[in-house]
Amino acid sequence: MSSETDGEIDIEYDLDERPPLAKSLLLGVQHVAVMIVPATAVAYIVAGAVGLDAANTAYIVQMVLLFSGLATVVQAYTVGPVGARLPIVMGTSFTFVGAASTIGVNYGLGAVFGAILVAGFAVEGLIGWQFKRIKPFFPPLVTGLVVLIIGLYLIPVAMDYSAGGVGASDYGALHNVGLAALVLFVSVGLNLFTDGVTRLLSTLVGLAVGYVAALGIGLVDFGPVGAASWVAVPQPGAFGFAFEPVPIVTFAFLFLVSAMETVGDMSGITAAEGRNPDNDELRGGLFTDGLLSSIGAAFGAFPVTSFSQNAGIVNFTGVMSRHVVGVAGVILAVLGLSPKVGAAVATIPSAVFGGAVLLMAGMVAASGARLVFLHVDLDRRNMVILATSLGLGLGVATRPDALQGLPQAAQTFFGEPVVVTALTALVFNTLTPGDQSPLFDAPPEETVDEVSESPAPTDD
């Protein structure tokens, strides 16, 4: 076992150690259980926004699980230069929810998958290749704001689901609000007042309790599950492809943001060993993000990226074995080959799902706030950047009609809260002198006395 010096934690299984098969299976199932709800939530939300039926929703859920599993296996074991050889669990990120929903409504899902196909590996491949040059432009002030706006933007979506779903005849009915509240309070209660497995799986347990309650009042329809086959081969081009400039540029920017998330998660994982990821790990991890996202788009899956909650499990349990995560990847891929699994997820009533999404959205926002507060000196400069970025991002999120005078292409791009917040923070942080700017950080001509008189830089 490792000591807890220099940032290390007690490691039960090292990176290349193989726990016994039975233990590996249980630990792998735990990884799957923690990520399956948020990963499938993205598919569920986007499918609902564009008005897909139960069968197509189930298919997208199926593809998300399949390519999350394949990407996880590649991260654990590598294929040539692709893969980090680290215990990274992959899944679909909330970063892409807003863009996929808006572009899906305005341009069709073909344009969504066409944009992912083009932008995925082109952007993250370039970032992986030139990561050292790009990293200084994304300090905690920028990345924290991005994570914060992702969570805040999703809260109204979660509330709509909690009320029964937009357009539902029983929108806001007591039974919908009650189910969402039940899921929320069970999840929060287990997370705050229990330890061990029940805390780690609190959201999953909350969903299960809400699902059983929905069954009891007759809100679950198992018809699509019975009609779905047990095994199905993925279909390339299931929703067609369209290559529109604005969706491609929008997703290209979001992949840049997603890459920074992945780097943060890799750093969180290797911190268990008291080190930062090396260049080969960073490059291979980002290549996996981009390549598997592009390949997945060809079959109808949304982009995959690393999952922070699973990085947390590595640090919480001390099990750093990449073979355990490899087992989790195989389980996800097998689940993704069965349409019945996707159909079963699609039977979850909107209100039940809303209670879980509300909690997850809040946690995402809280994680972003924590990143900012821990690593950013909230002086006048940074407060102005924070205020401007959040103000513009929340502005277009809550009042998208304010942009209706712009051309359609501009409405699509600047109507994305994540894009507006990230772009604003990136530009102002880069061009304004300060500790977090890559252009003005600690000029070498400063004397020791000058540096000592200025605020101490924060640890990034």
PDB file of C-alpha atoms in Angstrom, residues 26-166:
ATOM      1  CA  LEU A  26     -18.280  -6.194  -8.562  1.00  0.00           C
ATOM      2  CA  LEU A  27     -15.994  -3.175  -8.814  1.00  0.00           C
ATOM      3  CA  GLY A  28     -16.773  -2.913 -12.529  1.00  0.00           C
ATOM      4  CA  VAL A  29     -20.512  -3.047 -11.874  1.00  0.00           C
ATOM      5  CA  GLN A  30     -20.090  -0.238  -9.333  1.00  0.00           C
ATOM      6  CA  HIS A  31     -18.453   1.952 -11.998  1.00  0.00           C
ATOM      7  CA  VAL A  32     -21.300   1.187 -14.413  1.00  0.00           C
ATOM      8  CA  ALA A  33     -23.961   1.876 -11.786  1.00  0.00           C
ATOM      9  CA  VAL A  34     -22.510   5.290 -10.965  1.00  0.00           C
ATOM     10  CA  MET A  35     -22.298   6.499 -14.578  1.00  0.00           C
ATOM     11  CA  ILE A  36     -25.220   4.847 -16.375  1.00  0.00           C
ATOM     12  CA  VAL A  37     -27.829   7.375 -15.202  1.00  0.00           C
ATOM     13  CA  PRO A  38     -26.031  10.599 -16.254  1.00  0.00           C
ATOM     14  CA  ALA A  39     -24.710   8.981 -19.452  1.00  0.00           C
ATOM     15  CA  THR A  40     -28.152   7.910 -20.626  1.00  0.00           C
ATOM     16  CA  ALA A  41     -29.704  11.159 -19.356  1.00  0.00           C
ATOM     17  CA  VAL A  42     -28.077  13.058 -22.218  1.00  0.00           C
ATOM     18  CA  ALA A  43     -29.642  10.742 -24.809  1.00  0.00           C
ATOM     19  CA  TYR A  44     -32.985  10.927 -23.028  1.00  0.00           C
ATOM     20  CA  ILE A  45     -33.003  14.744 -22.861  1.00  0.00           C
ATOM     21  CA  VAL A  46     -31.951  15.307 -26.483  1.00  0.00           C
ATOM     22  CA  ALA A  47     -34.377  12.687 -27.787  1.00  0.00           C
ATOM     23  CA  GLY A  48     -37.181  14.409 -25.887  1.00  0.00           C
ATOM     24  CA  ALA A  49     -36.198  17.833 -27.218  1.00  0.00           C
ATOM     25  CA  VAL A  50     -36.310  16.732 -30.861  1.00  0.00           C
ATOM     26  CA  GLY A  51     -39.475  14.657 -30.393  1.00  0.00           C
ATOM     27  CA  LEU A  52     -38.161  11.133 -31.029  1.00  0.00           C
ATOM     28  CA  ASP A  53     -40.461   8.182 -30.412  1.00  0.00           C
ATOM     29  CA  ALA A  54     -39.739   5.436 -27.852  1.00  0.00           C
ATOM     30  CA  ALA A  55     -38.011   3.125 -30.347  1.00  0.00           C
ATOM     31  CA  ASN A  56     -35.555   5.752 -31.604  1.00  0.00           C
ATOM     32  CA  THR A  57     -34.928   6.995 -28.064  1.00  0.00           C
ATOM     33  CA  ALA A  58     -34.099   3.442 -27.009  1.00  0.00           C
ATOM     34  CA  TYR A  59     -31.727   3.079 -29.978  1.00  0.00           C
ATOM     35  CA  ILE A  60     -29.782   6.231 -29.057  1.00  0.00           C
ATOM     36  CA  VAL A  61     -29.550   5.060 -25.438  1.00  0.00           C
ATOM     37  CA  GLN A  62     -28.253   1.736 -26.762  1.00  0.00           C
ATOM     38  CA  MET A  63     -25.552   3.472 -28.866  1.00  0.00           C
ATOM     39  CA  VAL A  64     -24.491   5.694 -25.980  1.00  0.00           C
ATOM     40  CA  LEU A  65     -23.931   2.623 -23.798  1.00  0.00           C
ATOM     41  CA  LEU A  66     -22.117   0.713 -26.561  1.00  0.00           C
ATOM     42  CA  PHE A  67     -19.651   3.457 -27.444  1.00  0.00           C
ATOM     43  CA  SER A  68     -19.147   4.470 -23.813  1.00  0.00           C
ATOM     44  CA  GLY A  69     -18.091   0.870 -23.213  1.00  0.00           C
ATOM     45  CA  LEU A  70     -15.809   0.685 -26.256  1.00  0.00           C
ATOM     46  CA  ALA A  71     -14.146   3.996 -25.378  1.00  0.00           C
ATOM     47  CA  THR A  72     -13.634   2.852 -21.777  1.00  0.00           C
ATOM     48  CA  VAL A  73     -11.915  -0.349 -22.954  1.00  0.00           C
ATOM     49  CA  VAL A  74      -9.681   1.632 -25.320  1.00  0.00           C
ATOM     50  CA  GLN A  75      -8.686   4.014 -22.508  1.00  0.00           C
ATOM     51  CA  ALA A  76      -7.738   1.058 -20.319  1.00  0.00           C
ATOM     52  CA  TYR A  77      -5.788  -0.973 -22.900  1.00  0.00           C
ATOM     53  CA  THR A  78      -5.001   1.382 -25.859  1.00  0.00           C
ATOM     54  CA  VAL A  79      -5.030   0.795 -29.610  1.00  0.00           C
ATOM     55  CA  GLY A  80      -1.777   2.191 -30.978  1.00  0.00           C
ATOM     56  CA  PRO A  81      -1.482   5.829 -29.857  1.00  0.00           C
ATOM     57  CA  VAL A  82      -5.179   5.940 -28.886  1.00  0.00           C
ATOM     58  CA  GLY A  83      -5.881   5.400 -25.189  1.00  0.00           C
ATOM     59  CA  ALA A  84      -4.280   6.541 -21.945  1.00  0.00           C
ATOM     60  CA  ARG A  85      -3.726   3.175 -20.174  1.00  0.00           C
ATOM     61  CA  LEU A  86      -5.540   4.725 -17.207  1.00  0.00           C
ATOM     62  CA  PRO A  87      -8.744   3.743 -15.332  1.00  0.00           C
ATOM     63  CA  ILE A  88     -10.942   6.253 -17.189  1.00  0.00           C
ATOM     64  CA  VAL A  89     -14.662   5.500 -17.527  1.00  0.00           C
ATOM     65  CA  MET A  90     -16.170   7.183 -20.592  1.00  0.00           C
ATOM     66  CA  GLY A  91     -19.728   8.382 -21.184  1.00  0.00           C
ATOM     67  CA  THR A  92     -21.758  11.125 -22.840  1.00  0.00           C
ATOM     68  CA  SER A  93     -21.140  14.549 -21.310  1.00  0.00           C
ATOM     69  CA  PHE A  94     -23.735  17.197 -20.408  1.00  0.00           C
ATOM     70  CA  THR A  95     -21.467  19.659 -22.241  1.00  0.00           C
ATOM     71  CA  PHE A  96     -23.175  18.704 -25.502  1.00  0.00           C
ATOM     72  CA  VAL A  97     -26.822  18.636 -24.364  1.00  0.00           C
ATOM     73  CA  GLY A  98     -27.773  22.186 -25.276  1.00  0.00           C
ATOM     74  CA  ALA A  99     -26.116  22.198 -28.699  1.00  0.00           C
ATOM     75  CA  ALA A 100     -27.415  18.746 -29.637  1.00  0.00           C
ATOM     76  CA  SER A 101     -30.958  19.741 -28.643  1.00  0.00           C
ATOM     77  CA  THR A 102     -30.969  23.138 -30.380  1.00  0.00           C
ATOM     78  CA  ILE A 103     -29.237  21.955 -33.544  1.00  0.00           C
ATOM     79  CA  GLY A 104     -31.401  18.831 -33.604  1.00  0.00           C
ATOM     80  CA  VAL A 105     -34.539  21.000 -33.565  1.00  0.00           C
ATOM     81  CA  ASN A 106     -33.289  23.597 -36.074  1.00  0.00           C
ATOM     82  CA  TYR A 107     -31.244  21.462 -38.468  1.00  0.00           C
ATOM     83  CA  GLY A 108     -32.224  17.849 -37.715  1.00  0.00           C
ATOM     84  CA  LEU A 109     -30.289  15.043 -36.012  1.00  0.00           C
ATOM     85  CA  GLY A 110     -28.381  14.409 -39.239  1.00  0.00           C
ATOM     86  CA  ALA A 111     -26.643  17.761 -38.778  1.00  0.00           C
ATOM     87  CA  VAL A 112     -25.854  16.882 -35.138  1.00  0.00           C
ATOM     88  CA  PHE A 113     -24.167  13.600 -36.022  1.00  0.00           C
ATOM     89  CA  GLY A 114     -22.477  15.104 -39.087  1.00  0.00           C
ATOM     90  CA  ALA A 115     -20.962  17.852 -36.932  1.00  0.00           C
ATOM     91  CA  ILE A 116     -19.746  15.368 -34.310  1.00  0.00           C
ATOM     92  CA  LEU A 117     -18.279  13.151 -37.034  1.00  0.00           C
ATOM     93  CA  VAL A 118     -16.214  16.030 -38.435  1.00  0.00           C
ATOM     94  CA  ALA A 119     -15.343  17.947 -35.264  1.00  0.00           C
ATOM     95  CA  GLY A 120     -14.668  15.044 -32.894  1.00  0.00           C
ATOM     96  CA  PHE A 121     -11.279  13.743 -33.879  1.00  0.00           C
ATOM     97  CA  ALA A 122     -10.278  16.837 -35.884  1.00  0.00           C
ATOM     98  CA  VAL A 123     -10.457  19.041 -32.775  1.00  0.00           C
ATOM     99  CA  GLU A 124      -9.388  16.670 -29.999  1.00  0.00           C
ATOM    100  CA  GLY A 125      -6.736  15.107 -32.218  1.00  0.00           C
ATOM    101  CA  LEU A 126      -5.222  18.547 -32.718  1.00  0.00           C
ATOM    102  CA  ILE A 127      -5.520  19.318 -29.002  1.00  0.00           C
ATOM    103  CA  GLY A 128      -3.854  16.029 -28.065  1.00  0.00           C
ATOM    104  CA  TRP A 129      -1.036  16.718 -30.514  1.00  0.00           C
ATOM    105  CA  GLN A 130      -0.498  20.322 -29.390  1.00  0.00           C
ATOM    106  CA  PHE A 131      -1.786  20.125 -25.815  1.00  0.00           C
ATOM    107  CA  LYS A 132       1.092  22.007 -24.170  1.00  0.00           C
ATOM    108  CA  ARG A 133       0.393  25.065 -26.318  1.00  0.00           C
ATOM    109  CA  ILE A 134      -3.350  25.105 -25.599  1.00  0.00           C
ATOM    110  CA  LYS A 135      -3.476  24.250 -21.894  1.00  0.00           C
ATOM    111  CA  PRO A 136      -2.464  27.729 -20.558  1.00  0.00           C
ATOM    112  CA  PHE A 137      -5.562  29.248 -22.201  1.00  0.00           C
ATOM    113  CA  PHE A 138      -7.857  27.165 -19.983  1.00  0.00           C
ATOM    114  CA  PRO A 139      -7.046  27.937 -16.331  1.00  0.00           C
ATOM    115  CA  PRO A 140      -9.539  27.153 -13.526  1.00  0.00           C
ATOM    116  CA  LEU A 141     -11.338  30.486 -14.056  1.00  0.00           C
ATOM    117  CA  VAL A 142     -12.345  29.441 -17.594  1.00  0.00           C
ATOM    118  CA  THR A 143     -12.967  25.737 -16.988  1.00  0.00           C
ATOM    119  CA  GLY A 144     -14.808  26.392 -13.733  1.00  0.00           C
ATOM    120  CA  LEU A 145     -17.154  28.851 -15.440  1.00  0.00           C
ATOM    121  CA  VAL A 146     -17.856  26.324 -18.194  1.00  0.00           C
ATOM    122  CA  VAL A 147     -18.783  23.593 -15.721  1.00  0.00           C
ATOM    123  CA  LEU A 148     -20.876  26.066 -13.722  1.00  0.00           C
ATOM    124  CA  ILE A 149     -22.927  27.219 -16.727  1.00  0.00           C
ATOM    125  CA  ILE A 150     -23.511  23.630 -17.875  1.00  0.00           C
ATOM    126  CA  GLY A 151     -25.187  22.865 -14.546  1.00  0.00           C
ATOM    127  CA  LEU A 152     -27.166  26.100 -14.361  1.00  0.00           C
ATOM    128  CA  TYR A 153     -28.395  25.727 -17.944  1.00  0.00           C
ATOM    129  CA  LEU A 154     -29.709  22.228 -17.244  1.00  0.00           C
ATOM    130  CA  ILE A 155     -31.764  23.176 -14.174  1.00  0.00           C
ATOM    131  CA  PRO A 156     -34.793  24.505 -16.147  1.00  0.00           C
ATOM    132  CA  VAL A 157     -34.647  21.353 -18.310  1.00  0.00           C
ATOM    133  CA  ALA A 158     -34.696  19.234 -15.161  1.00  0.00           C
ATOM    134  CA  MET A 159     -37.663  21.179 -13.801  1.00  0.00           C
ATOM    135  CA  ASP A 160     -39.616  20.597 -17.010  1.00  0.00           C
ATOM    136  CA  TYR A 161     -38.984  16.870 -16.717  1.00  0.00           C
ATOM    137  CA  SER A 162     -39.931  16.953 -13.033  1.00  0.00           C
ATOM    138  CA  ALA A 163     -43.280  18.467 -13.986  1.00  0.00           C
ATOM    139  CA  GLY A 164     -43.948  15.671 -16.480  1.00  0.00           C
ATOM    140  CA  GLY A 165     -42.217  16.905 -19.615  1.00  0.00           C
ATOM    141  CA  VAL A 166     -42.891  19.866 -21.899  1.00  0.00           C
TER     142      VAL A 166
END
